[in-house]
Amino acid sequence: DTEVTQTPKHLVMGMTNKKSLKCEQHMGHRAMYWYKQKAKKPPELMFVYSYEKLSINESVPSRFSPECPNSSLLNLHLHALQPEDSALYLCASSPAPYNSYNEQFFGPGTRLTVL
Amino acid sequence: ELKVEQNPLFLSMQEGKNYTIYCNYSTTSDRLYWYRQDPGKSLESLFVLLSNGAVKQEGRLMASLDTKARLSTLHITAAVHDLSATYFCAVDIRGSQGNLIFGKGTKLSVKP
């Protein structure tokens, strides 16, 4: 299995809802990432998990809460989002951030719309 | 602060023509990545360049890295419509725990 999967593909939620995004990889990678991408912009890093521990949090608002239950799974819990949080949320994984290189493999993304 | 600049940001080409996309970065790095993104889709890894003078080719695309000039190029040879997409370069710094800094992307449109 050489891919990163994400569910759901599309999500519409109200500002009072609680939802979760899920990401899975079975490549044995030990680093996993959440990115946010607005239209016509590059991806922006949100969180990095390295060996199931949160190693980078790029000053993301607390309404986004990441979780890494095991080395293959990464979740992003959403609560009380704002309309400006509408974006494509991309998950990625890489063998490990301290390797000689850090090629990241991206999932297909979740298109999130906050009403 | 590491900055990554791509140019051009928009590129309209005719099929069969050649062109080059440039990626400059502001601080020492020895790892540079090129990604492709189709509209509404995810990012596809194209090339990983790990050392000065590295050159990689895949089909009509060729990428190179000059770490002394802090410059990478993505050269397109005899463009075809299927190459239409947005191309991003990204840079990280060894030991940065995987923080990739992306350029703004170059939107390539290849017209018949």
PDB file of C-alpha atoms in Angstrom:
ATOM      1  CA  ASP A   1       0.000   0.000   0.000  1.00  0.00           C
ATOM      2  CA  THR A   2       1.708   3.168  -1.197  1.00  0.00           C
ATOM      3  CA  GLU A   3      -0.867   5.820  -0.632  1.00  0.00           C
ATOM      4  CA  VAL A   4      -2.278   8.182   1.938  1.00  0.00           C
ATOM      5  CA  THR A   5      -6.046   8.049   2.308  1.00  0.00           C
ATOM      6  CA  GLN A   6      -8.315  10.727   3.733  1.00  0.00           C
ATOM      7  CA  THR A   7     -11.957  10.728   4.724  1.00  0.00           C
ATOM      8  CA  PRO A   8     -14.326  12.299   4.118  1.00  0.00           C
ATOM      9  CA  LYS A   9     -13.650  13.795   0.683  1.00  0.00           C
ATOM     10  CA  HIS A  10     -16.101  16.609   1.275  1.00  0.00           C
ATOM     11  CA  LEU A  11     -17.482  18.032   4.506  1.00  0.00           C
ATOM     12  CA  VAL A  12     -20.013  20.788   5.104  1.00  0.00           C
ATOM     13  CA  MET A  13     -20.476  21.877   8.676  1.00  0.00           C
ATOM     14  CA  GLY A  14     -22.053  24.639  10.677  1.00  0.00           C
ATOM     15  CA  MET A  15     -20.134  26.824  13.065  1.00  0.00           C
ATOM     16  CA  THR A  16     -21.479  24.973  16.087  1.00  0.00           C
ATOM     17  CA  ASN A  17     -20.763  21.468  14.816  1.00  0.00           C
ATOM     18  CA  LYS A  18     -18.041  19.064  15.883  1.00  0.00           C
ATOM     19  CA  LYS A  19     -16.514  16.908  13.187  1.00  0.00           C
ATOM     20  CA  SER A  20     -13.309  14.993  12.538  1.00  0.00           C
ATOM     21  CA  LEU A  21     -11.083  14.443   9.553  1.00  0.00           C
ATOM     22  CA  LYS A  22      -9.260  11.153   9.236  1.00  0.00           C
ATOM     23  CA  CYS A  23      -5.981  10.275   7.547  1.00  0.00           C
ATOM     24  CA  GLU A  24      -4.372   6.855   7.186  1.00  0.00           C
ATOM     25  CA  GLN A  25      -1.166   5.479   5.707  1.00  0.00           C
ATOM     26  CA  HIS A  26       0.305   1.984   5.703  1.00  0.00           C
ATOM     27  CA  MET A  27       3.741   2.767   4.325  1.00  0.00           C
ATOM     28  CA  GLY A  28       5.450   2.553   7.697  1.00  0.00           C
ATOM     29  CA  HIS A  29       6.058   6.285   7.719  1.00  0.00           C
ATOM     30  CA  ARG A  30       6.772   7.788  11.128  1.00  0.00           C
ATOM     31  CA  ALA A  31       6.006  11.423  10.352  1.00  0.00           C
ATOM     32  CA  MET A  32       2.542  12.735   9.512  1.00  0.00           C
ATOM     33  CA  TYR A  33       1.367  16.234   8.687  1.00  0.00           C
ATOM     34  CA  TRP A  34      -1.730  18.374   8.407  1.00  0.00           C
ATOM     35  CA  TYR A  35      -1.787  21.222   5.886  1.00  0.00           C
ATOM     36  CA  LYS A  36      -4.428  23.793   5.071  1.00  0.00           C
ATOM     37  CA  GLN A  37      -4.713  25.052   1.502  1.00  0.00           C
ATOM     38  CA  LYS A  38      -6.853  27.972   0.442  1.00  0.00           C
ATOM     39  CA  ALA A  39      -7.786  28.414  -3.198  1.00  0.00           C
ATOM     40  CA  LYS A  40      -4.886  29.438  -5.442  1.00  0.00           C
ATOM     41  CA  LYS A  41      -2.452  29.407  -2.512  1.00  0.00           C
ATOM     42  CA  PRO A  42       0.292  26.978  -1.501  1.00  0.00           C
ATOM     43  CA  PRO A  43      -0.293  24.533   1.339  1.00  0.00           C
ATOM     44  CA  GLU A  44       0.348  25.915   4.825  1.00  0.00           C
ATOM     45  CA  LEU A  45       1.657  23.599   7.497  1.00  0.00           C
ATOM     46  CA  MET A  46      -0.562  23.203  10.553  1.00  0.00           C
ATOM     47  CA  PHE A  47       0.808  20.285  12.566  1.00  0.00           C
ATOM     48  CA  VAL A  48       3.585  17.714  12.429  1.00  0.00           C
ATOM     49  CA  TYR A  49       3.584  14.418  14.288  1.00  0.00           C
ATOM     50  CA  SER A  50       6.890  12.659  14.596  1.00  0.00           C
ATOM     51  CA  TYR A  51       6.844   9.133  16.029  1.00  0.00           C
ATOM     52  CA  GLU A  52       3.269   9.757  17.207  1.00  0.00           C
ATOM     53  CA  LYS A  53       4.264  12.853  19.156  1.00  0.00           C
ATOM     54  CA  LEU A  54       3.251  16.373  18.234  1.00  0.00           C
ATOM     55  CA  SER A  55       6.453  18.115  17.208  1.00  0.00           C
ATOM     56  CA  ILE A  56       5.228  21.202  15.390  1.00  0.00           C
ATOM     57  CA  ASN A  57       2.120  23.311  15.949  1.00  0.00           C
ATOM     58  CA  GLU A  58       2.231  26.315  13.685  1.00  0.00           C
ATOM     59  CA  SER A  59       0.184  28.581  15.967  1.00  0.00           C
ATOM     60  CA  VAL A  60      -3.048  26.991  14.864  1.00  0.00           C
ATOM     61  CA  PRO A  61      -6.240  28.103  16.686  1.00  0.00           C
ATOM     62  CA  SER A  62      -7.468  25.720  19.346  1.00  0.00           C
ATOM     63  CA  ARG A  63     -10.639  24.999  17.394  1.00  0.00           C
ATOM     64  CA  PHE A  64      -8.391  22.599  15.444  1.00  0.00           C
ATOM     65  CA  SER A  65      -7.226  19.678  17.563  1.00  0.00           C
ATOM     66  CA  PRO A  66      -4.942  17.002  16.110  1.00  0.00           C
ATOM     67  CA  GLU A  67      -4.635  13.469  17.359  1.00  0.00           C
ATOM     68  CA  CYS A  68      -2.320  10.628  16.404  1.00  0.00           C
ATOM     69  CA  PRO A  69      -3.710   7.390  17.905  1.00  0.00           C
ATOM     70  CA  ASN A  70      -1.034   5.226  16.278  1.00  0.00           C
ATOM     71  CA  SER A  71       1.688   5.388  13.668  1.00  0.00           C
ATOM     72  CA  SER A  72      -0.743   4.824  10.779  1.00  0.00           C
ATOM     73  CA  LEU A  73      -3.562   7.131  11.743  1.00  0.00           C
ATOM     74  CA  LEU A  74      -3.927  10.883  12.084  1.00  0.00           C
ATOM     75  CA  ASN A  75      -7.087  12.744  12.998  1.00  0.00           C
ATOM     76  CA  LEU A  76      -8.019  16.403  12.989  1.00  0.00           C
ATOM     77  CA  HIS A  77     -10.891  17.289  15.294  1.00  0.00           C
ATOM     78  CA  LEU A  78     -12.870  20.382  14.387  1.00  0.00           C
ATOM     79  CA  HIS A  79     -15.048  22.433  16.714  1.00  0.00           C
ATOM     80  CA  ALA A  80     -16.639  25.859  16.456  1.00  0.00           C
ATOM     81  CA  LEU A  81     -15.034  26.642  13.130  1.00  0.00           C
ATOM     82  CA  GLN A  82     -15.399  29.911  11.268  1.00  0.00           C
ATOM     83  CA  PRO A  83     -16.333  30.413   7.617  1.00  0.00           C
ATOM     84  CA  GLU A  84     -12.742  31.488   6.898  1.00  0.00           C
ATOM     85  CA  ASP A  85     -11.628  27.987   7.874  1.00  0.00           C
ATOM     86  CA  SER A  86     -13.185  26.678   4.671  1.00  0.00           C
ATOM     87  CA  ALA A  87     -10.328  25.171   2.669  1.00  0.00           C
ATOM     88  CA  LEU A  88      -8.775  21.967   1.374  1.00  0.00           C
ATOM     89  CA  TYR A  89      -7.192  20.074   4.254  1.00  0.00           C
ATOM     90  CA  LEU A  90      -4.323  17.873   3.183  1.00  0.00           C
ATOM     91  CA  CYS A  91      -2.682  15.111   5.114  1.00  0.00           C
ATOM     92  CA  ALA A  92       0.830  13.951   4.260  1.00  0.00           C
ATOM     93  CA  SER A  93       3.308  11.416   5.519  1.00  0.00           C
ATOM     94  CA  SER A  94       7.049  10.903   5.165  1.00  0.00           C
ATOM     95  CA  PRO A  95       9.451   8.165   6.260  1.00  0.00           C
ATOM     96  CA  ALA A  96      10.756  10.292   9.146  1.00  0.00           C
ATOM     97  CA  PRO A  97      11.681  13.962   9.389  1.00  0.00           C
ATOM     98  CA  TYR A  98      15.241  13.253  10.369  1.00  0.00           C
ATOM     99  CA  ASN A  99      16.026  11.094   7.380  1.00  0.00           C
ATOM    100  CA  SER A 100      18.405  12.248   4.711  1.00  0.00           C
ATOM    101  CA  TYR A 101      15.398  13.530   2.847  1.00  0.00           C
ATOM    102  CA  ASN A 102      11.850  14.285   3.696  1.00  0.00           C
ATOM    103  CA  GLU A 103       9.745  13.502   0.644  1.00  0.00           C
ATOM    104  CA  GLN A 104       6.186  13.922   1.746  1.00  0.00           C
ATOM    105  CA  PHE A 105       3.350  11.959   0.187  1.00  0.00           C
ATOM    106  CA  PHE A 106       0.016  13.704   0.169  1.00  0.00           C
ATOM    107  CA  GLY A 107      -3.471  12.335   0.519  1.00  0.00           C
ATOM    108  CA  PRO A 108      -6.331  13.447  -1.741  1.00  0.00           C
ATOM    109  CA  GLY A 109      -7.558  16.005   0.779  1.00  0.00           C
ATOM    110  CA  THR A 110     -10.839  16.890   2.447  1.00  0.00           C
ATOM    111  CA  ARG A 111     -12.717  19.839   0.992  1.00  0.00           C
ATOM    112  CA  LEU A 112     -14.216  21.599   4.033  1.00  0.00           C
ATOM    113  CA  THR A 113     -16.975  24.188   3.852  1.00  0.00           C
ATOM    114  CA  VAL A 114     -18.038  26.001   7.008  1.00  0.00           C
ATOM    115  CA  LEU A 115     -21.412  27.693   6.826  1.00  0.00           C
TER     116      LEU A 115
ATOM    117  CA  GLU B   1      13.113  33.063   8.039  1.00  0.00           C
ATOM    118  CA  LEU B   2      13.211  30.798   5.011  1.00  0.00           C
ATOM    119  CA  LYS B   3      11.494  32.262   1.957  1.00  0.00           C
ATOM    120  CA  VAL B   4      10.818  30.476  -1.295  1.00  0.00           C
ATOM    121  CA  GLU B   5      10.071  32.435  -4.444  1.00  0.00           C
ATOM    122  CA  GLN B   6       8.855  31.013  -7.713  1.00  0.00           C
ATOM    123  CA  ASN B   7       8.595  32.686 -11.039  1.00  0.00           C
ATOM    124  CA  PRO B   8       6.720  33.060 -13.134  1.00  0.00           C
ATOM    125  CA  LEU B   9       3.489  32.638 -11.171  1.00  0.00           C
ATOM    126  CA  PHE B  10       1.505  32.189 -14.370  1.00  0.00           C
ATOM    127  CA  LEU B  11       2.728  30.664 -17.578  1.00  0.00           C
ATOM    128  CA  SER B  12       0.805  30.191 -20.783  1.00  0.00           C
ATOM    129  CA  MET B  13       2.598  28.075 -23.334  1.00  0.00           C
ATOM    130  CA  GLN B  14       1.919  26.653 -26.721  1.00  0.00           C
ATOM    131  CA  GLU B  15       2.267  22.951 -27.261  1.00  0.00           C
ATOM    132  CA  GLY B  16       5.692  21.987 -28.487  1.00  0.00           C
ATOM    133  CA  LYS B  17       7.492  24.912 -26.857  1.00  0.00           C
ATOM    134  CA  ASN B  18      10.125  24.834 -24.112  1.00  0.00           C
ATOM    135  CA  TYR B  19      10.145  26.856 -20.934  1.00  0.00           C
ATOM    136  CA  THR B  20      11.716  27.032 -17.466  1.00  0.00           C
ATOM    137  CA  ILE B  21      10.221  27.683 -14.043  1.00  0.00           C
ATOM    138  CA  TYR B  22      12.567  29.124 -11.423  1.00  0.00           C
ATOM    139  CA  CYS B  23      12.612  28.571  -7.675  1.00  0.00           C
ATOM    140  CA  ASN B  24      14.815  30.720  -5.421  1.00  0.00           C
ATOM    141  CA  TYR B  25      15.151  30.226  -1.700  1.00  0.00           C
ATOM    142  CA  SER B  26      16.627  32.493   0.912  1.00  0.00           C
ATOM    143  CA  THR B  27      18.701  30.367   3.217  1.00  0.00           C
ATOM    144  CA  THR B  28      20.945  27.345   3.145  1.00  0.00           C
ATOM    145  CA  SER B  29      19.141  24.168   2.309  1.00  0.00           C
ATOM    146  CA  ASP B  30      20.173  20.967   0.643  1.00  0.00           C
ATOM    147  CA  ARG B  31      16.772  19.479   0.027  1.00  0.00           C
ATOM    148  CA  LEU B  32      14.371  20.726  -2.584  1.00  0.00           C
ATOM    149  CA  TYR B  33      11.137  19.183  -3.823  1.00  0.00           C
ATOM    150  CA  TRP B  34       8.902  19.732  -6.821  1.00  0.00           C
ATOM    151  CA  TYR B  35       5.196  18.922  -6.683  1.00  0.00           C
ATOM    152  CA  ARG B  36       2.403  19.035  -9.218  1.00  0.00           C
ATOM    153  CA  GLN B  37      -1.207  19.861  -8.374  1.00  0.00           C
ATOM    154  CA  ASP B  38      -4.157  19.505 -10.735  1.00  0.00           C
ATOM    155  CA  PRO B  39      -7.230  21.679 -10.037  1.00  0.00           C
ATOM    156  CA  GLY B  40      -9.154  20.428  -7.020  1.00  0.00           C
ATOM    157  CA  LYS B  41      -6.674  17.596  -6.498  1.00  0.00           C
ATOM    158  CA  SER B  42      -3.866  16.779  -4.126  1.00  0.00           C
ATOM    159  CA  LEU B  43      -0.138  17.237  -4.579  1.00  0.00           C
ATOM    160  CA  GLU B  44       1.869  14.706  -6.548  1.00  0.00           C
ATOM    161  CA  SER B  45       5.581  14.405  -5.837  1.00  0.00           C
ATOM    162  CA  LEU B  46       7.650  14.930  -8.992  1.00  0.00           C
ATOM    163  CA  PHE B  47      11.281  15.277  -7.943  1.00  0.00           C
ATOM    164  CA  VAL B  48      13.457  15.219  -4.842  1.00  0.00           C
ATOM    165  CA  LEU B  49      16.775  17.043  -5.240  1.00  0.00           C
ATOM    166  CA  LEU B  50      19.268  16.393  -2.487  1.00  0.00           C
ATOM    167  CA  SER B  51      22.626  17.773  -3.506  1.00  0.00           C
ATOM    168  CA  ASN B  52      24.303  20.527  -5.419  1.00  0.00           C
ATOM    169  CA  GLY B  53      24.281  19.816  -9.124  1.00  0.00           C
ATOM    170  CA  ALA B  54      21.511  17.237  -8.860  1.00  0.00           C
ATOM    171  CA  VAL B  55      19.574  16.786 -12.072  1.00  0.00           C
ATOM    172  CA  LYS B  56      16.543  14.564 -12.494  1.00  0.00           C
ATOM    173  CA  GLN B  57      14.382  13.934 -15.524  1.00  0.00           C
ATOM    174  CA  GLU B  58      10.977  12.360 -15.980  1.00  0.00           C
ATOM    175  CA  GLY B  59       9.417  12.532 -19.409  1.00  0.00           C
ATOM    176  CA  ARG B  60       9.242  16.152 -20.569  1.00  0.00           C
ATOM    177  CA  LEU B  61      10.230  17.561 -17.176  1.00  0.00           C
ATOM    178  CA  MET B  62      13.756  18.060 -15.908  1.00  0.00           C
ATOM    179  CA  ALA B  63      14.672  19.536 -12.529  1.00  0.00           C
ATOM    180  CA  SER B  64      18.032  20.778 -11.333  1.00  0.00           C
ATOM    181  CA  LEU B  65      19.476  22.202  -8.142  1.00  0.00           C
ATOM    182  CA  ASP B  66      22.258  24.737  -7.561  1.00  0.00           C
ATOM    183  CA  THR B  67      22.676  25.067  -3.792  1.00  0.00           C
ATOM    184  CA  LYS B  68      25.337  27.745  -4.102  1.00  0.00           C
ATOM    185  CA  ALA B  69      22.985  30.004  -6.039  1.00  0.00           C
ATOM    186  CA  ARG B  70      20.032  28.762  -3.951  1.00  0.00           C
ATOM    187  CA  LEU B  71      18.199  28.082  -7.187  1.00  0.00           C
ATOM    188  CA  SER B  72      16.261  25.217  -8.660  1.00  0.00           C
ATOM    189  CA  THR B  73      14.819  25.058 -12.146  1.00  0.00           C
ATOM    190  CA  LEU B  74      12.051  22.967 -13.655  1.00  0.00           C
ATOM    191  CA  HIS B  75      12.501  22.773 -17.401  1.00  0.00           C
ATOM    192  CA  ILE B  76       9.648  21.784 -19.673  1.00  0.00           C
ATOM    193  CA  THR B  77      10.523  20.350 -23.067  1.00  0.00           C
ATOM    194  CA  ALA B  78       8.050  20.252 -25.958  1.00  0.00           C
ATOM    195  CA  ALA B  79       5.056  20.973 -23.747  1.00  0.00           C
ATOM    196  CA  VAL B  80       1.824  19.036 -24.146  1.00  0.00           C
ATOM    197  CA  HIS B  81      -1.650  19.873 -22.829  1.00  0.00           C
ATOM    198  CA  ASP B  82      -1.426  17.152 -20.153  1.00  0.00           C
ATOM    199  CA  LEU B  83       1.269  19.155 -18.390  1.00  0.00           C
ATOM    200  CA  SER B  84      -1.236  21.900 -17.551  1.00  0.00           C
ATOM    201  CA  ALA B  85      -1.277  22.130 -13.740  1.00  0.00           C
ATOM    202  CA  THR B  86       0.156  24.157 -10.868  1.00  0.00           C
ATOM    203  CA  TYR B  87       3.760  23.351  -9.980  1.00  0.00           C
ATOM    204  CA  PHE B  88       5.122  24.021  -6.517  1.00  0.00           C
ATOM    205  CA  CYS B  89       8.681  23.928  -5.305  1.00  0.00           C
ATOM    206  CA  ALA B  90       9.288  23.363  -1.589  1.00  0.00           C
ATOM    207  CA  VAL B  91      12.337  23.542   0.614  1.00  0.00           C
ATOM    208  CA  ASP B  92      13.154  22.238   4.048  1.00  0.00           C
ATOM    209  CA  ILE B  93      16.128  22.533   6.305  1.00  0.00           C
ATOM    210  CA  ARG B  94      17.803  19.455   7.688  1.00  0.00           C
ATOM    211  CA  GLY B  95      16.733  19.045  11.256  1.00  0.00           C
ATOM    212  CA  SER B  96      13.663  21.232  10.843  1.00  0.00           C
ATOM    213  CA  GLN B  97      11.375  18.333  11.775  1.00  0.00           C
ATOM    214  CA  GLY B  98       9.837  18.250   8.384  1.00  0.00           C
ATOM    215  CA  ASN B  99       8.637  21.797   7.970  1.00  0.00           C
ATOM    216  CA  LEU B 100       8.322  22.254   4.200  1.00  0.00           C
ATOM    217  CA  ILE B 101       8.172  25.824   2.969  1.00  0.00           C
ATOM    218  CA  PHE B 102       6.337  26.069  -0.345  1.00  0.00           C
ATOM    219  CA  GLY B 103       6.690  28.606  -3.101  1.00  0.00           C
ATOM    220  CA  LYS B 104       3.508  30.294  -4.301  1.00  0.00           C
ATOM    221  CA  GLY B 105       3.228  27.931  -7.240  1.00  0.00           C
ATOM    222  CA  THR B 106       3.378  28.379 -10.998  1.00  0.00           C
ATOM    223  CA  LYS B 107       0.118  27.852 -12.840  1.00  0.00           C
ATOM    224  CA  LEU B 108       1.004  26.377 -16.204  1.00  0.00           C
ATOM    225  CA  SER B 109      -1.462  26.366 -19.070  1.00  0.00           C
ATOM    226  CA  VAL B 110      -0.465  24.607 -22.275  1.00  0.00           C
ATOM    227  CA  LYS B 111      -2.563  25.527 -25.263  1.00  0.00           C
ATOM    228  CA  PRO B 112      -2.767  23.742 -28.620  1.00  0.00           C
TER     229      PRO B 112
END
